[in-house]
CSV table of C-alpha atoms in Angstrom, one decimal:
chain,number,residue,atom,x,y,z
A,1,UNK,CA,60.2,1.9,-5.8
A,2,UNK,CA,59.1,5.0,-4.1
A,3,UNK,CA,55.9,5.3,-6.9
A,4,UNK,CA,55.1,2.2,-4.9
A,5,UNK,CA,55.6,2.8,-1.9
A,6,UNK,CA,53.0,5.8,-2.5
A,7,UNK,CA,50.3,3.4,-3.8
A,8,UNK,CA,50.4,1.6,-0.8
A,9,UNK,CA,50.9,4.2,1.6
A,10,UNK,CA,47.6,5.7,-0.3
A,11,UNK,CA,45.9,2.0,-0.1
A,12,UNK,CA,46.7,2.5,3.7
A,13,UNK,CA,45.3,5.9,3.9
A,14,UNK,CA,41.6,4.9,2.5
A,15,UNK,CA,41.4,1.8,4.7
A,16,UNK,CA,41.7,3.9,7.8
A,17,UNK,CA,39.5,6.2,6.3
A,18,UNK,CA,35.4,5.7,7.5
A,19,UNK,CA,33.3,3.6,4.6
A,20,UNK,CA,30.1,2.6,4.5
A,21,UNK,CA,29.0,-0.3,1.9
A,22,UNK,CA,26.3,1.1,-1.0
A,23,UNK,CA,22.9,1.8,-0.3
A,24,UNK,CA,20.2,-0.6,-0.8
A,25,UNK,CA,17.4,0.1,-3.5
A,26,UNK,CA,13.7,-0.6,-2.8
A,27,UNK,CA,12.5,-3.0,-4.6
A,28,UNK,CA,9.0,-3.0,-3.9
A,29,UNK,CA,6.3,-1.9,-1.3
A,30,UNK,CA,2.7,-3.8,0.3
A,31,UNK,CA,0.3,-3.0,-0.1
A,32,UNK,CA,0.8,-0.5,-2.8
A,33,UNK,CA,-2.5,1.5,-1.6
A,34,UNK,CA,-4.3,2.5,1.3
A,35,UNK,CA,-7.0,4.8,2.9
A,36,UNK,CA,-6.7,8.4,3.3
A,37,UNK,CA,-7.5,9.1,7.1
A,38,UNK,CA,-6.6,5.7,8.1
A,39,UNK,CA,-3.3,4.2,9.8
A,40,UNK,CA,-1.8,1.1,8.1
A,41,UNK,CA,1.7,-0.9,8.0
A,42,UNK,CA,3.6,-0.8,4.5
A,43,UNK,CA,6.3,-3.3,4.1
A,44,UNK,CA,9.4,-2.2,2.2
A,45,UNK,CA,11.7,-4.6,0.6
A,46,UNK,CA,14.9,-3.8,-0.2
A,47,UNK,CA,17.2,-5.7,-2.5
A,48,UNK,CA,20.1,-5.3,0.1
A,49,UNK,CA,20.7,-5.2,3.8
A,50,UNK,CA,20.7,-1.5,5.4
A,51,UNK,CA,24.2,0.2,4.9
A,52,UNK,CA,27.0,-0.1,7.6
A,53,UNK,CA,29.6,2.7,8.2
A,54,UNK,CA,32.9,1.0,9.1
A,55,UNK,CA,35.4,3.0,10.9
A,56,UNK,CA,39.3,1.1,10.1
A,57,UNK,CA,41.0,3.3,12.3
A,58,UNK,CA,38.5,3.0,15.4
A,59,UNK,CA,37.7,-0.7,14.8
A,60,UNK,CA,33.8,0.1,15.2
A,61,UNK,CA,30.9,-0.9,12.5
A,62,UNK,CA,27.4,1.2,12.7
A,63,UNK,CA,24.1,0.7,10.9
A,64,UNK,CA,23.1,3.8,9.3
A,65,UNK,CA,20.0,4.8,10.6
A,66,UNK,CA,17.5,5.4,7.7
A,67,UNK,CA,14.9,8.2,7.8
A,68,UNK,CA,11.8,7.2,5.9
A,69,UNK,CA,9.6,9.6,4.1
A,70,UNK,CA,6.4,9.6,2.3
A,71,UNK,CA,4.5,12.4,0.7
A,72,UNK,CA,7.4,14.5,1.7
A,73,UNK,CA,6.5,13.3,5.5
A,74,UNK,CA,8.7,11.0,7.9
A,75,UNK,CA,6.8,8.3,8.4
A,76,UNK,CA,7.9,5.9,11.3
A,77,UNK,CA,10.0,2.9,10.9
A,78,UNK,CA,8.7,-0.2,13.3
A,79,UNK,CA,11.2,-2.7,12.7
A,80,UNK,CA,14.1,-4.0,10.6
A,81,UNK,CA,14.0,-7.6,9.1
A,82,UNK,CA,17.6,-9.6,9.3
A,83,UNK,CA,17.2,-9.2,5.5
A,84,UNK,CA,16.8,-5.4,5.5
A,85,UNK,CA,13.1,-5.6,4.8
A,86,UNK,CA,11.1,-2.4,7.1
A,87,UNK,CA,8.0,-2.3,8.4
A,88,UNK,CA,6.4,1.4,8.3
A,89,UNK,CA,3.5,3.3,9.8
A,90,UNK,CA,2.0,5.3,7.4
A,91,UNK,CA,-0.1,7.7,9.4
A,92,UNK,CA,-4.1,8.9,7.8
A,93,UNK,CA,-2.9,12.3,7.4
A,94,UNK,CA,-1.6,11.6,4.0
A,95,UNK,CA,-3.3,13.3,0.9
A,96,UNK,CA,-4.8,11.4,-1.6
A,97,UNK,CA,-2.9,10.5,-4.0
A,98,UNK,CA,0.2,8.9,-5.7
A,99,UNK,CA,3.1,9.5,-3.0
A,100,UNK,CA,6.6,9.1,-3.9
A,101,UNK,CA,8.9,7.4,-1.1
A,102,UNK,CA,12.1,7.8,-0.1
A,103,UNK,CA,14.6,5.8,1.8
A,104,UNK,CA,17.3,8.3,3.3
A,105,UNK,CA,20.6,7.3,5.2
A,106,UNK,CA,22.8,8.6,7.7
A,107,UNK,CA,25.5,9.2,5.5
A,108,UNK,CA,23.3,11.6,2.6
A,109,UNK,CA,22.9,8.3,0.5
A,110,UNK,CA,19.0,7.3,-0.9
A,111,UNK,CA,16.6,5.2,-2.7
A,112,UNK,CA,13.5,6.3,-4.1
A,113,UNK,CA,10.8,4.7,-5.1
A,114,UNK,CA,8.5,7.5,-7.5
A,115,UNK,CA,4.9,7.1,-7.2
A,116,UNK,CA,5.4,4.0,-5.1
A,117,UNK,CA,2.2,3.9,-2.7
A,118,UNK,CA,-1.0,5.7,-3.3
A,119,UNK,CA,-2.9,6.9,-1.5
A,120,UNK,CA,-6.9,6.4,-2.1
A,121,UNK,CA,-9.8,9.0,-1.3
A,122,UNK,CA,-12.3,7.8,1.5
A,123,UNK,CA,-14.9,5.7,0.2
A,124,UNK,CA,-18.3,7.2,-0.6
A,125,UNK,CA,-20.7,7.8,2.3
A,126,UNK,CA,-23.8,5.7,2.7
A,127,UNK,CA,-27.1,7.1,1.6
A,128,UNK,CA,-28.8,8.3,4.3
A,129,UNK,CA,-32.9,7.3,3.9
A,130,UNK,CA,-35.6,8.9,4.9
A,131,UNK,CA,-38.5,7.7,7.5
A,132,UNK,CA,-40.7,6.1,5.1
A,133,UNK,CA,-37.1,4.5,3.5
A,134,UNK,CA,-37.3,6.4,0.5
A,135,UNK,CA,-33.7,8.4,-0.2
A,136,UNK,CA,-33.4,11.5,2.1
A,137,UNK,CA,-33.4,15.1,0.8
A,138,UNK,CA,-30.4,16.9,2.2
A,139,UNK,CA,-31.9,20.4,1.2
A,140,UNK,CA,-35.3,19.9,2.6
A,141,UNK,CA,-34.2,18.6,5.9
A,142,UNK,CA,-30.6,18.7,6.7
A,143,UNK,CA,-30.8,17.3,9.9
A,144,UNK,CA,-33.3,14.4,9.0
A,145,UNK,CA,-33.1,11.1,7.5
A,146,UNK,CA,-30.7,8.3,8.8
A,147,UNK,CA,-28.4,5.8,8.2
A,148,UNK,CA,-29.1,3.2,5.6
A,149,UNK,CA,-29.2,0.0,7.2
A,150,UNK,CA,-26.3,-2.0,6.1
A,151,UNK,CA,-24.1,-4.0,8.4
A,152,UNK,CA,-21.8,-5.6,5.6
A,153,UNK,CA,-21.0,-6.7,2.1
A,154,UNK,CA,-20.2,-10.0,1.1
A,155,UNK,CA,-18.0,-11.1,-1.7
A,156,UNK,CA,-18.3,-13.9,-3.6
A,157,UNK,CA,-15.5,-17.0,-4.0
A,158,UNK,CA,-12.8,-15.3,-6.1
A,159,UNK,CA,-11.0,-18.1,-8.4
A,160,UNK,CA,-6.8,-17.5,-9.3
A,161,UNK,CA,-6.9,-14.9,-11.8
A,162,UNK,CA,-3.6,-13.5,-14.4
A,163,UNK,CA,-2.3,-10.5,-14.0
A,164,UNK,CA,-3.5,-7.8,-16.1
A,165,UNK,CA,-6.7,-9.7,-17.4
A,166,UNK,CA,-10.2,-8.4,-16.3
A,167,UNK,CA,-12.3,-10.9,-14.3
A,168,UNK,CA,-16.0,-10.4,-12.7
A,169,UNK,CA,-16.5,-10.1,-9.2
A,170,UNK,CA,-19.6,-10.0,-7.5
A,171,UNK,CA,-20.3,-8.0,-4.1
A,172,UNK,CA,-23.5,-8.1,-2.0
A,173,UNK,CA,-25.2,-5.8,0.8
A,174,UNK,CA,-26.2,-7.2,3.7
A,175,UNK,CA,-28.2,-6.5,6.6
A,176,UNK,CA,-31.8,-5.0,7.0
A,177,UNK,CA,-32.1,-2.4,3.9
A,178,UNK,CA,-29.4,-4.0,2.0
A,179,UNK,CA,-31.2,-4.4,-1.2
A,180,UNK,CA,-31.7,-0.5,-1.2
A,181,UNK,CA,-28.2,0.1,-1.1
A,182,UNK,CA,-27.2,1.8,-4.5
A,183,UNK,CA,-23.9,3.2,-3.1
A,184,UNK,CA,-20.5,2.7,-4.3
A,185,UNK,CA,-17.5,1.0,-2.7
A,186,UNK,CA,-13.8,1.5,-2.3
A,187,UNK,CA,-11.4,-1.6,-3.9
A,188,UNK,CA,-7.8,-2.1,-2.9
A,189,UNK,CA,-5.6,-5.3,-2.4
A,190,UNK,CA,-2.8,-6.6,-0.7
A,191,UNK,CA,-0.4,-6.9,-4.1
A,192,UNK,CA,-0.4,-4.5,-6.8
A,193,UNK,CA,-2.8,-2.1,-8.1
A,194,UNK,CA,-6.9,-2.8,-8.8
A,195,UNK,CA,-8.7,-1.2,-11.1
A,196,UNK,CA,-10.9,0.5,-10.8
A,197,UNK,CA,-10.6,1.5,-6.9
A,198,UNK,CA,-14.3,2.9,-7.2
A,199,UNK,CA,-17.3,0.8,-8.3
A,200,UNK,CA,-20.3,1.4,-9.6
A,201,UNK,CA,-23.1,1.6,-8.4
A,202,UNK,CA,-24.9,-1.2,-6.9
A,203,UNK,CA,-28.3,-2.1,-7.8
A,204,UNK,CA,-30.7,-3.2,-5.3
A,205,UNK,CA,-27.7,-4.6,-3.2
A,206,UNK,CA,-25.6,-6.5,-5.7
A,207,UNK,CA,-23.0,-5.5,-8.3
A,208,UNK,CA,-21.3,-7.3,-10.3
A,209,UNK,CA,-17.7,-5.4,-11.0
A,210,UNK,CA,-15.1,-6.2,-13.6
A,211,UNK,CA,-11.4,-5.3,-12.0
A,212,UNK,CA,-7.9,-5.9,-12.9
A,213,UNK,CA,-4.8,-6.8,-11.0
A,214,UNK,CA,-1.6,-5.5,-12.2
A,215,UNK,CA,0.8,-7.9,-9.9
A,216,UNK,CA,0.9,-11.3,-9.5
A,217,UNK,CA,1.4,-13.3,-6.4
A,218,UNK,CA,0.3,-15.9,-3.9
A,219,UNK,CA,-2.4,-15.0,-0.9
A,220,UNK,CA,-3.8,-11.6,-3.0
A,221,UNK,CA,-6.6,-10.1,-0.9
A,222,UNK,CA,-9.4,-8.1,-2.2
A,223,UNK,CA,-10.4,-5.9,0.5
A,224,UNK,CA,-13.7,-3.7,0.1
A,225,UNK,CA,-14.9,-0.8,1.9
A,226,UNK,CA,-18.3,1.0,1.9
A,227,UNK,CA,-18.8,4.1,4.4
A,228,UNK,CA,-17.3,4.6,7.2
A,229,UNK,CA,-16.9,1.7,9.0
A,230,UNK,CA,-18.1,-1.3,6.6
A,231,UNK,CA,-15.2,-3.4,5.7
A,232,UNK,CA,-15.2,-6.9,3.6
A,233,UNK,CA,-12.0,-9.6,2.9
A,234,UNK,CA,-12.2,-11.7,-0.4
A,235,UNK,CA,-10.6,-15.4,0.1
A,236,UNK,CA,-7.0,-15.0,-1.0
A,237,UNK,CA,-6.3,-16.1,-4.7
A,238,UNK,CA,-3.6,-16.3,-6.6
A,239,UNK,CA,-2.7,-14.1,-9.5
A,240,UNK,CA,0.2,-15.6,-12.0
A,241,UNK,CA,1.4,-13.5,-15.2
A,242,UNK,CA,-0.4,-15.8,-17.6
């Protein structure tokens, strides 16, 4: 009799006591990469709503406020979906790189996510031409040439593609001098990880560029970037595992 009257006196005891319910993992992040130097929103999803600290004794239930961090750096945290999904700012003053990110609560708890966004260098500079158009020579005259004229690039239709299978895709200058472009452009996507982020060369303002997708997924969008300010949107596709 009195052993249980000590198990429940006990069972009593950690109900009173402050609990908050396990820590949600994250399960995965979009878009996986973006642009050193540039702002964007991540969205987390987590396979759990955000923990709640339950006080017995006081009656009162609190979300634990999570602390987000990327690179080591607290990023901020816009909103919280009903589900537990967060929307982040991930500021430009990232370094390049893969970036592990952690998911802290109130209560010491975590969820980490290694090497779960990366972080891409700033894509190549355009050429700068000369006056007669010709490619300028930095050494002989720093301060001269300009700009290459290019106002975009175009890319063709992209069909649904499988995951992890290499398909063509074709990309296209345009504007005044785009068939002397010979530059390279940045590739990223919406889902998952392209490769290569970095093309090749283009040749007299076309290249034709063999990627892969390692993610598959409904709406994927191929976004390329060339310079500074140049920025092109394939038509979503679709990318299923086989």
């Amino acid at each position: 009799m009195l052993r249980k009257i000590a198990l429940l006196s006990s069972l009593v005891l950690c109900a009173c006591e402050p609990y908050a319910s396990p820590p949600p993992n994250i399960v995965s992040i979009e878009p996986e990469e973006v642009v050193s130097g540039e702002t964007a929103e991540i969205s987390l999803k987590l396979d759990a709503p955000l923990p709640v600290k339950v006080d017995y004794g006081h009656g009162t239930a609190t979300l634990l406020t999570p602390t987000l961090l990327i690179g080591g750096q607290t990023v901020t945290i816009l909103r919280v979906e009903q589900d537990g999904t967060l929307q982040a700012s991930v500021p430009g003053s990232l370094s390049a790189g893969q970036q592990d990110v952690r998911l802290e609560m109130g209560d010491g708890s975590e969820s980490v996510s290694e090497q779960g966004l990366t972080v891409l260098p700033t894509p190549p500079v355009m050429t700068p031409r000369s006056a007669d158009g010709g490619p300028a020579d930095p050494e002989a005259d720093p301060a001269g040439g300009r700009d290459l004229l290019v106002t975009g690039v175009r890319i063709d239709p992209i069909p649904d593609q499988v995951r992890g299978v290499p398909f063509s895709i074709t990309l296209r200058a345009e504007g005044p001098e785009a068939a002397l472009f010979e530059g390279q452009v940045l590739l990223y996507a919406n889902k998952g990880h392209v490769s290569p982020n970095l093309s090749n060369p283009f040749r007299q303002g076309v290249r034709q560029e063999q990627v892969v997708i390692d993610k598959q997924g409904g709406n994927v969008v191929l976004t390329v970037r060339a310079g500074k300010t140049i920025t092109a949107q394939s038509n979503p596709f679709k990318v299923s595992v086989k």
